[in-house]
Amino acid sequence: ASAGLALPVVFSFGTGLPVILFAFVIAFSMEKLGMYFKAVTKLEKIMRFVAGFVFILTGLYYINIYFKII
């Protein structure tokens, strides 16, 4: 009879603890994902500049070929 009162308490800890641990794992994963997203955003800005520069140089090269400037 004494185990009958302790069983719901043990059951609640047994079922609640994995949920709490999983919530902490998700929270810390989202923090790492946010840091990764910031790094990718910074890299994207640099890559856009580089791609634009390459397109401008390519355009100038083809203008040079078409008009025979050099």
Short mmCIF file of N, CA and C in Angstrom, two decimals, residues 4-52:
data_model
loop_
_atom_site.label_atom_id
_atom_site.label_comp_id
_atom_site.label_asym_id
_atom_site.label_seq_id
_atom_site.Cartn_x
_atom_site.Cartn_y
_atom_site.Cartn_z
N GLY A 4 1.95 2.26 -3.40
CA GLY A 4 0.89 2.83 -4.23
C GLY A 4 0.93 4.35 -4.24
N LEU A 5 1.38 4.99 -3.17
CA LEU A 5 1.47 6.44 -3.13
C LEU A 5 2.76 6.94 -3.79
N ALA A 6 3.82 6.16 -3.73
CA ALA A 6 5.09 6.58 -4.30
C ALA A 6 5.15 6.36 -5.81
N LEU A 7 4.36 5.43 -6.29
CA LEU A 7 4.41 5.09 -7.71
C LEU A 7 4.06 6.27 -8.63
N PRO A 8 3.03 7.06 -8.37
CA PRO A 8 2.76 8.21 -9.25
C PRO A 8 3.89 9.25 -9.24
N VAL A 9 4.55 9.44 -8.09
CA VAL A 9 5.65 10.39 -8.01
C VAL A 9 6.83 9.89 -8.86
N VAL A 10 7.17 8.62 -8.73
CA VAL A 10 8.26 8.04 -9.51
C VAL A 10 7.91 8.08 -11.00
N PHE A 11 6.66 7.78 -11.33
CA PHE A 11 6.24 7.82 -12.73
C PHE A 11 6.34 9.23 -13.30
N SER A 12 5.94 10.24 -12.52
CA SER A 12 6.00 11.62 -13.02
C SER A 12 7.44 12.07 -13.24
N PHE A 13 8.35 11.70 -12.35
CA PHE A 13 9.77 12.03 -12.57
C PHE A 13 10.32 11.27 -13.77
N GLY A 14 9.95 10.02 -13.91
CA GLY A 14 10.44 9.19 -15.01
C GLY A 14 9.96 9.68 -16.37
N THR A 15 8.76 10.21 -16.44
CA THR A 15 8.26 10.71 -17.72
C THR A 15 8.62 12.17 -17.96
N GLY A 16 8.76 12.95 -16.91
CA GLY A 16 9.05 14.37 -17.06
C GLY A 16 10.51 14.67 -17.31
N LEU A 17 11.40 13.89 -16.74
CA LEU A 17 12.83 14.15 -16.87
C LEU A 17 13.33 14.08 -18.32
N PRO A 18 12.96 13.06 -19.10
CA PRO A 18 13.40 13.06 -20.51
C PRO A 18 12.86 14.25 -21.31
N VAL A 19 11.66 14.68 -21.01
CA VAL A 19 11.08 15.84 -21.70
C VAL A 19 11.87 17.10 -21.38
N ILE A 20 12.22 17.28 -20.12
CA ILE A 20 13.00 18.46 -19.71
C ILE A 20 14.39 18.42 -20.33
N LEU A 21 15.04 17.26 -20.31
CA LEU A 21 16.37 17.13 -20.92
C LEU A 21 16.31 17.41 -22.43
N PHE A 22 15.30 16.89 -23.10
CA PHE A 22 15.15 17.11 -24.53
C PHE A 22 14.91 18.59 -24.82
N ALA A 23 14.16 19.28 -23.97
CA ALA A 23 13.93 20.72 -24.15
C ALA A 23 15.24 21.50 -24.01
N PHE A 24 16.08 21.13 -23.05
CA PHE A 24 17.38 21.79 -22.90
C PHE A 24 18.26 21.54 -24.12
N VAL A 25 18.26 20.33 -24.63
CA VAL A 25 19.06 20.01 -25.82
C VAL A 25 18.60 20.85 -27.01
N ILE A 26 17.31 20.98 -27.20
CA ILE A 26 16.78 21.79 -28.30
C ILE A 26 17.15 23.25 -28.11
N ALA A 27 17.05 23.76 -26.89
CA ALA A 27 17.37 25.16 -26.63
C ALA A 27 18.84 25.46 -26.94
N PHE A 28 19.75 24.61 -26.50
CA PHE A 28 21.16 24.84 -26.77
C PHE A 28 21.50 24.63 -28.24
N SER A 29 20.80 23.71 -28.90
CA SER A 29 21.02 23.51 -30.33
C SER A 29 20.60 24.74 -31.12
N MET A 30 19.51 25.36 -30.73
CA MET A 30 19.05 26.56 -31.41
C MET A 30 20.05 27.71 -31.24
N GLU A 31 20.68 27.77 -30.08
CA GLU A 31 21.70 28.80 -29.85
C GLU A 31 22.88 28.59 -30.80
N LYS A 32 23.33 27.36 -30.92
CA LYS A 32 24.43 27.05 -31.84
C LYS A 32 24.01 27.30 -33.28
N LEU A 33 22.77 26.98 -33.61
CA LEU A 33 22.28 27.21 -34.96
C LEU A 33 22.24 28.70 -35.27
N GLY A 34 21.90 29.52 -34.29
CA GLY A 34 21.90 30.96 -34.48
C GLY A 34 23.30 31.49 -34.74
N MET A 35 24.28 30.98 -34.02
CA MET A 35 25.67 31.40 -34.24
C MET A 35 26.14 30.99 -35.64
N TYR A 36 25.76 29.78 -36.07
CA TYR A 36 26.11 29.31 -37.40
C TYR A 36 25.46 30.18 -38.47
N PHE A 37 24.20 30.56 -38.25
CA PHE A 37 23.48 31.40 -39.21
C PHE A 37 24.14 32.77 -39.34
N LYS A 38 24.61 33.33 -38.23
CA LYS A 38 25.30 34.63 -38.29
C LYS A 38 26.59 34.52 -39.10
N ALA A 39 27.32 33.43 -38.92
CA ALA A 39 28.57 33.24 -39.67
C ALA A 39 28.28 33.08 -41.16
N VAL A 40 27.24 32.33 -41.49
CA VAL A 40 26.88 32.14 -42.90
C VAL A 40 26.43 33.46 -43.51
N THR A 41 25.70 34.27 -42.76
CA THR A 41 25.25 35.56 -43.26
C THR A 41 26.43 36.47 -43.56
N LYS A 42 27.42 36.47 -42.69
CA LYS A 42 28.62 37.29 -42.90
C LYS A 42 29.37 36.80 -44.14
N LEU A 43 29.51 35.49 -44.30
CA LEU A 43 30.18 34.93 -45.46
C LEU A 43 29.41 35.23 -46.74
N GLU A 44 28.08 35.20 -46.67
CA GLU A 44 27.26 35.49 -47.84
C GLU A 44 27.48 36.92 -48.33
N LYS A 45 27.62 37.86 -47.42
CA LYS A 45 27.86 39.25 -47.80
C LYS A 45 29.18 39.37 -48.56
N ILE A 46 30.21 38.71 -48.08
CA ILE A 46 31.51 38.74 -48.75
C ILE A 46 31.42 38.09 -50.12
N MET A 47 30.75 36.94 -50.20
CA MET A 47 30.64 36.22 -51.47
C MET A 47 29.83 37.01 -52.49
N ARG A 48 28.81 37.75 -52.06
CA ARG A 48 28.06 38.59 -52.99
C ARG A 48 28.96 39.67 -53.58
N PHE A 49 29.78 40.28 -52.75
CA PHE A 49 30.71 41.30 -53.23
C PHE A 49 31.69 40.70 -54.24
N VAL A 50 32.24 39.54 -53.93
CA VAL A 50 33.19 38.88 -54.84
C VAL A 50 32.51 38.52 -56.16
N ALA A 51 31.29 37.98 -56.09
CA ALA A 51 30.58 37.61 -57.32
C ALA A 51 30.28 38.85 -58.16
N GLY A 52 29.88 39.94 -57.54
CA GLY A 52 29.63 41.18 -58.27
C GLY A 52 30.88 41.70 -58.94
#
